[in-house]
Coordinates of C-alpha atoms and ligand atoms in Angstrom, one line a residue:
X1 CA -10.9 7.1 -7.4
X2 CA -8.3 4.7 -8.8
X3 CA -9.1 4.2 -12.6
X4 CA -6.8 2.0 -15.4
X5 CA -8.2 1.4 -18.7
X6 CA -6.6 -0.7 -20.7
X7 CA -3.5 -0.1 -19.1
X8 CA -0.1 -2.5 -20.2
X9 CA 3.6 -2.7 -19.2
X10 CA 6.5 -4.2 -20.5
X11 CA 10.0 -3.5 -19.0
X12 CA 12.8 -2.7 -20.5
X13 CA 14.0 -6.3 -21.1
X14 CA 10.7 -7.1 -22.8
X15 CA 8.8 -8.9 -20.1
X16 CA 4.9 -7.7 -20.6
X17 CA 4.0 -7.8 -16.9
X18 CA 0.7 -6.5 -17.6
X19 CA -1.4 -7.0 -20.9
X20 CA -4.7 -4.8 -20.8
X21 CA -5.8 -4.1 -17.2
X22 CA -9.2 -2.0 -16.6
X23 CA -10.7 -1.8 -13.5
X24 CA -11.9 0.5 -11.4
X25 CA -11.6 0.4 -7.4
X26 CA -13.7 3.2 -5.5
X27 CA -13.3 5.4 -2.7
X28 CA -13.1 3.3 0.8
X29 CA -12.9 0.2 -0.9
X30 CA -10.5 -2.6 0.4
X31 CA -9.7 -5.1 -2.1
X32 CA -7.4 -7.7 -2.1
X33 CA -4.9 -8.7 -5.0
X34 CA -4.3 -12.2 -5.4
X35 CA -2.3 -14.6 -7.5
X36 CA 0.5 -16.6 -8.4
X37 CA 4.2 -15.0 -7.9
X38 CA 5.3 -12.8 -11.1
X39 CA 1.6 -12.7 -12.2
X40 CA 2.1 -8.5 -12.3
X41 CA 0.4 -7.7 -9.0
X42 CA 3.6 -5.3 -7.6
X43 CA 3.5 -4.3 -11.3
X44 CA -0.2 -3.4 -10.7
X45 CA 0.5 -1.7 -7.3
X46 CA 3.8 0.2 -8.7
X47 CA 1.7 2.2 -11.6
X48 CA -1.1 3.1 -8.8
X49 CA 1.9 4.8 -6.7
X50 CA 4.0 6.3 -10.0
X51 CA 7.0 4.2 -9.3
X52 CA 6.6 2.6 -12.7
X53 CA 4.5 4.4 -15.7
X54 CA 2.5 2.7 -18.0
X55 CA 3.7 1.4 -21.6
X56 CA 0.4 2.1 -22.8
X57 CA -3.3 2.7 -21.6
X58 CA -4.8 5.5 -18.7
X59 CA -4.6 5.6 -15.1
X60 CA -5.7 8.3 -12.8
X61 CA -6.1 8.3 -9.3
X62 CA -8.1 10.9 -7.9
X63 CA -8.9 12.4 -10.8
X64 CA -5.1 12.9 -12.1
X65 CA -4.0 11.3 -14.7
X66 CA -0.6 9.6 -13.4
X67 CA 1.0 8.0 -16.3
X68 CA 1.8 11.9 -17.7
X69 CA 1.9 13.4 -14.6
X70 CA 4.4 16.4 -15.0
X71 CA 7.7 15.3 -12.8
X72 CA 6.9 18.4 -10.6
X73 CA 3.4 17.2 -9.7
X74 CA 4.7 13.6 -8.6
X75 CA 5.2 14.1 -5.1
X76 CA 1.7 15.9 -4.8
X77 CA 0.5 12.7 -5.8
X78 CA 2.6 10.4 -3.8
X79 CA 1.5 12.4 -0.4
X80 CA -1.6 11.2 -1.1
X81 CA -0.8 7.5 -1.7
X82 CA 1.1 5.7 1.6
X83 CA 2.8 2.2 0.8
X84 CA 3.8 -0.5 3.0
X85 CA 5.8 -3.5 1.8
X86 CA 6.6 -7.2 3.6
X87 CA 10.1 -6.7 4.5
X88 CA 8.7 -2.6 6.2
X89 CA 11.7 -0.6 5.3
X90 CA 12.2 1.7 7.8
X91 CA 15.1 3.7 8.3
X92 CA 17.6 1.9 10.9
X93 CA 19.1 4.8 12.4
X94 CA 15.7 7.0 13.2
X95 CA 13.8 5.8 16.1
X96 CA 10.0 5.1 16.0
X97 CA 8.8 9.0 16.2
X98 CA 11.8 10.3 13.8
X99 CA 10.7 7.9 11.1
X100 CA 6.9 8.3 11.2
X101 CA 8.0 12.2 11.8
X102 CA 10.1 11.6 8.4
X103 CA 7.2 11.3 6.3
X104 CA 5.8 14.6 7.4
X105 CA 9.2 16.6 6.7
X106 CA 9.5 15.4 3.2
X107 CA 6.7 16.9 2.5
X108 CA 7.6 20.1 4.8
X109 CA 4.7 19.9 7.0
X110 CA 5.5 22.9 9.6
X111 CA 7.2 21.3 12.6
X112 CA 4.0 22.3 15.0
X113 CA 1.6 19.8 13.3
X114 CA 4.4 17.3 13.2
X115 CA 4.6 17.4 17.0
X116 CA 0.9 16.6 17.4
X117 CA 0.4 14.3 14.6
X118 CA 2.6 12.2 15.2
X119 CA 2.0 10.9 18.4
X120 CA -1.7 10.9 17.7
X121 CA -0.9 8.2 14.8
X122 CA 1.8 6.1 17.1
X123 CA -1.7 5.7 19.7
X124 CA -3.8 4.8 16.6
X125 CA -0.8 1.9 16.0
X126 CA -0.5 1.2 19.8
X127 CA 3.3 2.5 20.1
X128 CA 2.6 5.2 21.7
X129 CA 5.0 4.0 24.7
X130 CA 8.0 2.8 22.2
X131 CA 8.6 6.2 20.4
X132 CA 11.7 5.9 21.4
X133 CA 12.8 2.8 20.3
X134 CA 15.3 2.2 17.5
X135 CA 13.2 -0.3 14.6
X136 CA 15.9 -2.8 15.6
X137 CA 14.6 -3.1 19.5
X138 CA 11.1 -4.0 17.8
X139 CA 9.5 -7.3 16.8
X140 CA 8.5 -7.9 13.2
X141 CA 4.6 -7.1 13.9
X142 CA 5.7 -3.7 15.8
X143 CA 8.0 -2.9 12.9
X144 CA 5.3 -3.1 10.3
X145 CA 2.9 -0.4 12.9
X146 CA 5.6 1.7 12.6
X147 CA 5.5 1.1 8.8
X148 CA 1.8 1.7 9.0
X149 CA 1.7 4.7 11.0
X150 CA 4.1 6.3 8.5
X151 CA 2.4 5.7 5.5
X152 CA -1.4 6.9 7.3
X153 CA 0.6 10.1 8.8
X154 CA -0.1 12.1 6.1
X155 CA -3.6 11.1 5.8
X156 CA -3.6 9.6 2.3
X157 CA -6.5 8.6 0.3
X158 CA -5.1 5.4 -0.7
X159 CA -2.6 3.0 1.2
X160 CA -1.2 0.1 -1.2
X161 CA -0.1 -2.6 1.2
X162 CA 2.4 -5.3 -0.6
X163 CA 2.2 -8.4 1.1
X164 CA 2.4 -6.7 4.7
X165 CA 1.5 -9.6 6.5
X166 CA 4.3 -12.1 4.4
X167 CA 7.0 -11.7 7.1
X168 CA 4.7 -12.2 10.1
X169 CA 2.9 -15.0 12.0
X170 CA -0.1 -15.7 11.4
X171 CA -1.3 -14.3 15.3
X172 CA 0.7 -10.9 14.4
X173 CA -0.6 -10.9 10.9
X174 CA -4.2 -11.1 12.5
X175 CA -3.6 -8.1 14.6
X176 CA -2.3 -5.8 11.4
X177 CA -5.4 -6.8 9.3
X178 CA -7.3 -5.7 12.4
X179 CA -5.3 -2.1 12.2
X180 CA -5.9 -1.5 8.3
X181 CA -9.7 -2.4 8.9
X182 CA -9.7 0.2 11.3
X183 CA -8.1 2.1 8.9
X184 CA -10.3 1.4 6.0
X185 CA -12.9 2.3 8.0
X186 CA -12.0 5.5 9.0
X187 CA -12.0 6.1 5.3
X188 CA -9.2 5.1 4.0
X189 CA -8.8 2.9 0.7
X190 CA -6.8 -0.4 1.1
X191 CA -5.6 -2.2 -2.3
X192 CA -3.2 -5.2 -0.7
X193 CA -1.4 -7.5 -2.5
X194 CA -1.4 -11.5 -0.4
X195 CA -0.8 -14.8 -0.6
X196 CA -2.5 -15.1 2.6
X197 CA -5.3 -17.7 2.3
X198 CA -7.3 -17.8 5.7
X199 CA -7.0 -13.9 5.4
X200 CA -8.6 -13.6 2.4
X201 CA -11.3 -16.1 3.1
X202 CA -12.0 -14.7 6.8
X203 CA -12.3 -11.0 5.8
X204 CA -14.7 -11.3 2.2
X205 CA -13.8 -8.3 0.7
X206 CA -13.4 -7.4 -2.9
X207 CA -10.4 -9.6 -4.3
X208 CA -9.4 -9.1 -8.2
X209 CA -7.0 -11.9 -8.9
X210 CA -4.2 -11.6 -11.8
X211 CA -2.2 -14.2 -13.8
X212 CA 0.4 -13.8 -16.4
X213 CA -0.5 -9.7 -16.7
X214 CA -4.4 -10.1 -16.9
X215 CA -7.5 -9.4 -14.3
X216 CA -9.0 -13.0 -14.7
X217 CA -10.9 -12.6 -11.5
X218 CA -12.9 -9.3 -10.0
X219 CA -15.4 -10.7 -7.1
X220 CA -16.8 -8.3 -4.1
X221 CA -17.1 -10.5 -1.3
X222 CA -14.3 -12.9 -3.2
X223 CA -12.3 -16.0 -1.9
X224 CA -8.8 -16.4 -2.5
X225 CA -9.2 -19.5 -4.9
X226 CA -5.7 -20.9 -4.7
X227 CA -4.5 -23.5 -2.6
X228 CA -0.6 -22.2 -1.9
Ligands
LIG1 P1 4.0 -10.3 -8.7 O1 4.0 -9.1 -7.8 O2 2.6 -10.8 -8.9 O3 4.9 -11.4 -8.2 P2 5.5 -8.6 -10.5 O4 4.6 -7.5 -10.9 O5 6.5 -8.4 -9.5 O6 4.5 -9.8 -10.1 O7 6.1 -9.2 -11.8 C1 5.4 -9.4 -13.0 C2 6.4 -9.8 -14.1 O8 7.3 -8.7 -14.4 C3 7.3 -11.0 -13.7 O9 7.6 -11.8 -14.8 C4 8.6 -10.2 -13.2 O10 9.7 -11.1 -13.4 C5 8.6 -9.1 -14.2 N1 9.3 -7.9 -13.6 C6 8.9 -7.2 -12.5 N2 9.7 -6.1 -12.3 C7 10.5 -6.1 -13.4 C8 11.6 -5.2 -13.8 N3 11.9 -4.1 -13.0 N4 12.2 -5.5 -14.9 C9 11.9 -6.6 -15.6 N5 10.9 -7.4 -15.3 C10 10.3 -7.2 -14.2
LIG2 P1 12.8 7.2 -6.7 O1 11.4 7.0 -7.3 O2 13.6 8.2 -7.4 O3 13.5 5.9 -6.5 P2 11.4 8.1 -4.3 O4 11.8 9.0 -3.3 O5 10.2 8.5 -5.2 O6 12.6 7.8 -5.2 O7 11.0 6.7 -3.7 C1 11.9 6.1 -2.8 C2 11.3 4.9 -2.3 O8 10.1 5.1 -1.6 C3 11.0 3.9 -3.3 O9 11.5 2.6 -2.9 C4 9.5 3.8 -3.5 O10 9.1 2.5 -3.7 C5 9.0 4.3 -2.1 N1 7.8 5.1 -2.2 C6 7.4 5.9 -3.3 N2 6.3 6.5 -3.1 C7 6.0 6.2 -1.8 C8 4.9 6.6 -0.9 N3 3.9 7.4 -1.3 N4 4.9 6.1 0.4 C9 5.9 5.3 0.8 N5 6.9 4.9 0.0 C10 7.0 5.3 -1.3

């Protein structure tokens, strides 16, 4: 479902963050991307969700080629593809249900599914009883459910995670790897980048690992391999 072949970027300052990826990453897969800081694993992650296009080389997700994707077609793409990042972004001044709700008016879901989606996907998270909260009245694990239920709400086929665990204790962190296994199993597939090392090792799942722009590493029930 997610596809690059031979796929390379350099920015506009000349820096080739990636030098010739291809891989392939099915449907319901989980895999975990792994390496060194500035080795081009948002760079990776950023082509998959059409934030950045490729310099050169193919990539298609679900069959669409997304590097020429016609600016029209973008955010039928991105509806399909949820993204949570370390640091959860959420907007301050909506509470818990008006930011997952968020997600589902940008992409002007009628207001009727809204209302019973949305609480159904705050149960799945376990904040079903802080709807109401503003993200600042949450804790850092809560924040990042929130984060989660907004980027599932829309039922994508893909959810790229960027180091969703990095702000978190390692107890918390435990419980949100619990959540996007759930997820994953429900169908769902999970391509997260971590420097989390007893994650990695405890869950065995697919883990590609990239230095300086290339895939030097693609195992299925991989370890982490690094010792920071
Ligand atoms: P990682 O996520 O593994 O830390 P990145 O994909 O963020 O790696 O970065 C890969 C390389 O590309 C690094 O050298 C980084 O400094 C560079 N880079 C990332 N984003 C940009 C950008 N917008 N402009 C220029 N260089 C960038
Ligand atoms: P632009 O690409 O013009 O900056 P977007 O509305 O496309 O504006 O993206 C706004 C922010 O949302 C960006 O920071 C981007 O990283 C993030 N983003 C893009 N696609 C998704 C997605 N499918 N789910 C969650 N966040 C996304």
């Amino acid at each position: 479902m997610i596809e690059m072949q031979d796929v390379w970027k350099t920015y506009s300052n000349g820096t080739h963050a990636l030098k010739g990826i291809s891989v392939k990453i099915d449907r319901n897969e989980f895999v975990y991307l792994v390496g060194p800081s500035g080795a081009g694993k948002s760079t990776f992650m950023k082509l998959i969700y059409r934030e950045e296009v490729p310099t050169k080389g193919q990539i298609s997700v679900n069959g669409f080629n997304i590097g020429r994707l016609k600016q029209r077609k973008i955010p039928y793409v991105r509806r399909n593809i949820g993204v949570i990042f370390q640091d959860f972004r959420l907007l301050p001044k909506l509470n818990v249900y008006e930011n997952v709700a968020f997600a589902m008016e940008v992409v002007e879901a009628p207001k009727k599914v809204i209302r019973k989606r949305v609480p159904e996907v705050l149960e799945l998270v376990g904040l079903r009883n802080k709807a109401n909260r503003d993200p600042s009245q949450l804790s850092g694990g809560e924040q990042q459910r929130v984060a989660i239920a907004r980027a599932i709400v829309n039922s994508p086929s893909v959810i790229i995670a960027d180091e969703p665990t990095g702000n978190l204790d390692p107890e918390t962190s435990w419980g949100i790897m619990q959540l996007l296994d759930e997820i994953n199993f429900r169908g769902t597939t999970i391509v997260m980048a971590t420097h989390n090392k007893e994650i990695v090792n405890t869950m065995r799942k697919r883990v590609i690992a990239i230095e300086h722009g290339n895939i030097v590493r693609d195992e299925m029930r991989g370890e982490y391999g690094y010792e920071f």
